[in-house]
XYZ file of C-alpha atoms in Angstrom:
370
model
C 148.046 -32.896 141.515
C 148.050 -29.348 139.973
C 150.498 -27.867 142.150
C 152.706 -30.735 141.415
C 152.705 -30.240 137.883
C 153.028 -26.704 137.578
C 156.557 -26.642 138.121
C 157.087 -28.202 134.491
C 159.086 -26.423 131.666
C 157.680 -25.908 128.161
C 159.609 -29.222 127.614
C 157.709 -31.236 130.206
C 154.239 -29.540 130.207
C 151.770 -31.280 131.690
C 149.052 -33.841 129.441
C 146.850 -36.548 130.846
C 148.799 -39.988 130.422
C 146.610 -42.869 129.775
C 147.222 -46.305 130.890
C 149.264 -47.980 128.390
C 151.470 -51.400 127.485
C 155.037 -50.172 126.999
C 156.760 -53.568 125.924
C 155.164 -56.714 125.443
C 156.360 -60.296 127.080
C 155.674 -63.688 126.847
C 152.565 -65.414 128.561
C 154.644 -67.347 131.045
C 154.401 -66.861 134.845
C 156.664 -64.322 136.554
C 159.642 -65.875 138.390
C 158.535 -65.486 141.722
C 160.321 -62.541 143.858
C 161.816 -65.104 146.579
C 163.400 -67.207 143.785
C 165.024 -64.271 141.584
C 168.718 -63.568 141.984
C 169.707 -60.145 140.913
C 173.029 -60.048 142.086
C 174.836 -57.125 144.148
C 172.699 -53.689 142.382
C 174.790 -51.323 140.460
C 173.079 -48.250 139.435
C 171.157 -48.842 135.805
C 171.908 -52.274 135.545
C 169.292 -55.313 135.433
C 170.087 -58.661 134.675
C 168.621 -59.530 131.393
C 165.196 -61.195 131.379
C 165.147 -61.655 135.038
C 161.867 -59.956 135.115
C 160.263 -61.647 132.549
C 156.556 -61.988 133.072
C 156.377 -59.369 135.328
C 154.222 -56.188 134.642
C 155.215 -53.081 136.512
C 152.703 -49.527 136.153
C 154.467 -46.398 136.559
C 152.761 -43.164 137.347
C 154.128 -39.777 136.851
C 153.327 -36.010 135.708
C 151.925 -36.965 132.217
C 152.663 -35.477 128.744
C 155.824 -34.359 127.170
C 157.942 -35.117 130.570
C 156.718 -38.704 131.433
C 156.887 -39.417 127.674
C 160.746 -38.343 128.394
C 160.917 -40.552 131.436
C 159.399 -43.431 129.514
C 161.706 -43.120 126.377
C 164.825 -42.825 128.516
C 164.635 -45.140 131.419
C 161.370 -47.463 131.425
C 161.519 -48.392 127.421
C 164.865 -49.638 127.545
C 164.361 -51.341 131.354
C 161.141 -53.161 130.189
C 163.581 -54.575 127.122
C 166.310 -55.374 129.222
C 164.466 -57.271 131.785
C 162.003 -58.819 130.257
C 158.819 -56.943 132.373
C 155.837 -55.229 131.007
C 155.727 -51.461 131.736
C 152.664 -49.746 131.929
C 151.924 -46.085 132.511
C 149.268 -43.806 134.493
C 148.817 -40.528 135.252
C 149.837 -40.046 139.108
C 147.336 -38.719 141.840
C 148.216 -38.613 145.320
C 144.968 -38.913 146.665
C 144.326 -41.963 144.427
C 147.460 -43.363 145.500
C 146.583 -42.977 149.260
C 142.804 -44.573 148.618
C 144.620 -47.871 146.721
C 146.728 -47.836 149.772
C 144.233 -48.150 152.068
C 141.635 -50.401 150.036
C 144.291 -52.721 149.510
C 143.782 -52.483 145.554
C 147.053 -51.143 144.691
C 147.890 -50.969 141.054
C 150.723 -48.536 140.647
C 154.142 -49.980 141.514
C 155.940 -46.817 140.921
C 155.220 -43.278 141.245
C 156.842 -39.660 140.591
C 155.489 -37.376 143.299
C 156.566 -34.041 145.062
C 159.295 -35.153 147.492
C 157.276 -33.440 150.238
C 155.038 -36.261 149.822
C 157.725 -38.955 150.432
C 158.705 -37.066 153.490
C 155.320 -36.803 155.084
C 153.946 -40.454 154.071
C 157.291 -42.296 154.467
C 155.748 -45.607 156.190
C 152.248 -45.320 155.651
C 151.388 -44.814 151.783
C 154.857 -45.367 150.489
C 156.884 -48.053 152.267
C 160.263 -47.864 153.433
C 162.989 -48.901 150.607
C 165.078 -52.184 151.158
C 168.374 -50.348 150.658
C 170.359 -53.713 149.877
C 168.622 -54.008 146.344
C 169.309 -50.105 145.269
C 172.699 -48.609 144.592
C 172.707 -45.271 146.055
C 176.751 -44.643 145.497
C 176.073 -42.045 142.587
C 173.581 -39.735 144.117
C 174.928 -36.430 145.287
C 175.184 -36.339 149.344
C 172.142 -34.794 150.993
C 169.532 -35.692 148.185
C 168.228 -38.562 150.060
C 165.687 -36.824 152.536
C 163.777 -40.108 154.061
C 163.858 -43.934 154.001
C 161.143 -44.299 151.048
C 162.356 -41.784 148.572
C 164.687 -42.371 145.545
C 165.326 -38.714 143.787
C 164.082 -38.400 140.105
C 164.719 -35.066 139.227
C 167.054 -32.340 140.784
C 165.908 -28.430 140.157
C 165.766 -25.758 142.761
C 163.829 -22.893 144.201
C 166.355 -19.983 143.061
C 165.810 -16.066 143.007
C 166.037 -15.062 139.421
C 166.572 -11.594 138.766
C 166.093 -9.085 135.509
C 169.366 -8.451 134.207
C 168.027 -5.223 132.325
C 167.656 -3.965 135.888
C 170.333 -5.257 137.806
C 172.808 -6.455 135.454
C 175.769 -4.548 136.716
C 174.650 -4.945 140.405
C 173.162 -8.447 140.834
C 171.947 -9.429 144.007
C 173.908 -11.801 145.787
C 172.004 -13.340 148.800
C 168.216 -13.883 149.572
C 168.270 -10.931 151.551
C 168.787 -8.681 148.691
C 165.453 -10.034 147.278
C 163.705 -8.617 150.431
C 165.445 -5.468 150.466
C 163.268 -2.941 148.046
C 165.447 -0.022 148.199
C 168.567 -1.134 147.078
C 167.089 -3.256 144.488
C 163.564 -1.452 143.552
C 160.804 -3.308 141.834
C 158.267 -6.209 142.477
C 158.674 -9.422 143.578
C 157.214 -12.664 142.672
C 156.550 -15.367 145.104
C 154.278 -18.602 145.368
C 151.471 -17.732 147.033
C 149.452 -21.142 146.586
C 147.986 -22.600 149.713
C 150.187 -25.652 149.625
C 153.511 -23.760 149.817
C 156.736 -25.962 149.735
C 158.818 -25.483 152.903
C 161.805 -24.420 150.853
C 159.609 -20.801 150.765
C 159.867 -20.294 154.061
C 163.459 -21.286 154.519
C 164.361 -19.085 151.756
C 162.823 -16.003 154.078
C 164.603 -17.535 157.193
C 167.818 -17.747 155.712
C 167.575 -13.958 154.648
C 167.189 -13.266 158.146
C 170.401 -15.122 158.945
C 168.567 -17.988 160.523
C 170.158 -21.427 159.674
C 167.721 -23.621 158.075
C 169.231 -27.151 159.692
C 168.239 -25.293 163.222
C 164.817 -24.654 162.940
C 162.286 -24.024 165.566
C 158.359 -23.912 165.822
C 158.260 -19.674 166.075
C 160.281 -19.424 162.986
C 157.250 -20.239 160.991
C 155.683 -17.136 161.610
C 158.730 -15.151 161.160
C 159.007 -16.544 157.902
C 155.251 -15.374 156.921
C 156.112 -11.878 158.161
C 159.095 -11.653 156.178
C 156.692 -12.241 152.957
C 154.254 -9.739 154.447
C 156.846 -6.927 154.994
C 157.082 -6.717 150.925
C 153.683 -5.195 151.067
C 152.550 -3.813 147.719
C 156.075 -5.055 146.152
C 154.864 -8.541 146.776
C 153.569 -10.200 143.257
C 152.303 -13.562 143.790
C 151.867 -16.578 141.413
C 149.973 -19.670 141.642
C 151.472 -21.853 138.834
C 154.660 -22.223 137.159
C 153.385 -20.863 133.811
C 152.515 -17.719 135.763
C 155.470 -17.372 137.402
C 157.324 -17.805 134.190
C 155.306 -15.033 132.578
C 155.989 -12.357 135.055
C 159.363 -12.869 134.703
C 158.977 -12.563 130.544
C 156.461 -9.496 131.038
C 158.731 -7.815 133.015
C 156.141 -7.418 135.756
C 158.452 -8.614 138.475
C 161.929 -7.557 138.831
C 162.780 -10.589 140.921
C 161.317 -13.819 141.591
C 161.273 -17.067 143.609
C 160.979 -19.783 141.141
C 161.564 -23.198 140.372
C 164.779 -23.499 138.200
C 162.792 -24.690 135.553
C 160.575 -22.024 134.983
C 163.802 -19.677 135.091
C 165.140 -21.411 132.467
C 161.988 -21.411 130.473
C 161.896 -17.519 130.640
C 165.422 -17.322 129.555
C 164.858 -19.463 126.511
C 162.112 -17.486 125.687
C 164.520 -14.444 125.469
C 163.477 -12.776 128.972
C 166.484 -10.531 130.260
C 166.994 -12.984 133.071
C 169.625 -14.645 135.247
C 169.819 -16.970 138.014
C 171.578 -16.007 141.621
C 173.722 -19.287 142.875
C 175.054 -18.103 145.917
C 172.079 -18.812 147.795
C 169.543 -21.598 146.655
C 167.296 -24.508 148.158
C 167.978 -27.810 146.489
C 164.954 -29.336 145.570
C 164.146 -33.097 143.832
C 161.008 -35.114 142.795
C 160.732 -38.480 144.556
C 160.591 -41.879 143.062
C 158.173 -43.697 145.525
C 156.644 -47.666 146.067
C 153.245 -47.363 147.158
C 152.879 -49.598 150.812
C 151.232 -52.696 149.326
C 152.430 -53.683 145.704
C 152.604 -57.183 144.694
C 156.275 -57.428 143.810
C 158.455 -54.901 146.002
C 161.872 -56.578 144.496
C 160.500 -55.489 140.740
C 160.076 -52.560 141.892
C 163.139 -51.937 143.805
C 165.045 -53.143 140.487
C 163.482 -50.395 138.214
C 163.877 -47.579 141.109
C 167.918 -49.219 140.749
C 167.829 -48.994 136.785
C 166.487 -45.462 136.916
C 169.232 -44.440 138.768
C 172.012 -45.163 135.984
C 174.198 -42.331 134.487
C 173.251 -43.541 131.021
C 169.627 -43.026 131.964
C 170.026 -40.134 134.080
C 171.563 -38.136 130.926
C 168.926 -39.261 128.254
C 166.292 -38.037 130.828
C 167.903 -34.999 131.469
C 167.779 -34.816 127.669
C 164.121 -35.303 127.172
C 163.331 -32.956 129.959
C 165.550 -30.137 130.734
C 165.881 -31.379 134.341
C 169.192 -31.984 135.832
C 170.647 -35.625 136.554
C 170.656 -37.102 139.864
C 173.656 -39.322 139.130
C 176.929 -37.570 139.545
C 178.470 -39.534 136.493
C 175.971 -38.263 133.842
C 177.031 -36.481 131.318
C 174.063 -35.070 129.381
C 174.194 -33.609 125.890
C 172.159 -30.076 126.111
C 172.693 -26.999 124.559
C 174.592 -24.239 126.400
C 172.061 -22.488 127.626
C 170.170 -25.415 129.297
C 173.604 -26.294 131.044
C 174.065 -22.934 132.459
C 170.318 -23.285 134.095
C 171.164 -27.130 135.432
C 171.742 -27.174 139.249
C 174.389 -30.155 139.236
C 177.499 -28.417 139.343
C 175.738 -26.176 141.923
C 175.251 -28.124 144.756
C 177.721 -26.712 146.866
C 175.830 -23.707 147.143
C 172.681 -24.718 147.804
C 171.042 -26.344 150.942
C 168.217 -29.134 151.258
C 165.058 -28.729 153.139
C 165.112 -29.601 156.530
C 162.832 -32.782 155.961
C 162.957 -33.568 159.778
C 161.647 -30.458 161.142
C 158.797 -29.989 158.195
C 157.398 -33.925 158.900
C 157.146 -32.803 162.315
C 155.844 -29.073 161.558
C 154.011 -29.472 158.425
C 150.723 -29.026 159.420
C 151.799 -25.295 161.354
C 153.333 -24.263 158.392
C 149.987 -25.093 156.292
C 148.190 -23.653 158.692
C 150.236 -20.120 159.069
C 150.859 -19.884 155.473
C 146.993 -20.673 154.104
C 145.974 -18.141 156.759
C 147.746 -15.550 154.998
C 147.294 -16.494 151.379
C 143.467 -16.844 152.029
C 142.914 -13.601 154.291
C 141.917 -15.737 157.371
């Protein structure tokens, strides 16, 4: 849970969300899913009143981030569809326990995308893609058969412009070149590392992330080891941001939202977009929900351009609908990844699904000193 929360910016800080009803509906029985005709799905649209009598529960990251999701998407969805929306704080272990016990009380969850990749078809059910309009999602963001991208951000190289403004880094190889670019390097040193971190090291060595082999895992770990005393670990997004703000590190690989947070706080930092790792969080439907059709209708509504624009305005994360036009300050716009997709690469989802245990062991053994 903490890992999933820690990427959030100050505009999306973690706080426990208590379960609460967000819109009331009449006491009439819900329309049976088999008799509903929701029509051809169009992202952001729902037939008025079509889910009257239905209750859905959304579990997400809590705090201001989840409040933004509720205000920009789920409150309007409830009003238009006639459904009652409830919310709770997401916990991956609790989701798994619900599914295993057959007592699933969450209908849609917002999780780290690796969870959809690793647990598609088990904890999370495969989507009925005839009920969701994916046509406005950028190519490459659909990593598996269970996930709908909810926010768009990235693992990026952020550097100190006071040190390197006249000669900025232009590749991940520069991150590891402490002779040309002297100074400390910030790196995510949690045991639950994201695969993107290893792909960054491999790209620095010229390895194509779409053509990975098991031996590449140790190569990536050794690449970080090569930084020696220049490596400064961080274990939360807040710590990563503070390292940039204080000048403790000259460069860092951070979530784009944390780089933006440092810049907004006045730190002399800038992103490198020549290479970056495309990342999303995912909306997922737990296996065993009582009304999958209603959950899929919610996912379809979430993907609308208006909903995505308002969500970006509320959370500072980039929209996942190519037609969304959020009204954000100029500084925020510079850090949104939407217009930078051509220079980014997504994780090799198939490889990491097959080799995630090896990644976890190799990285965990290193950061814990085993």
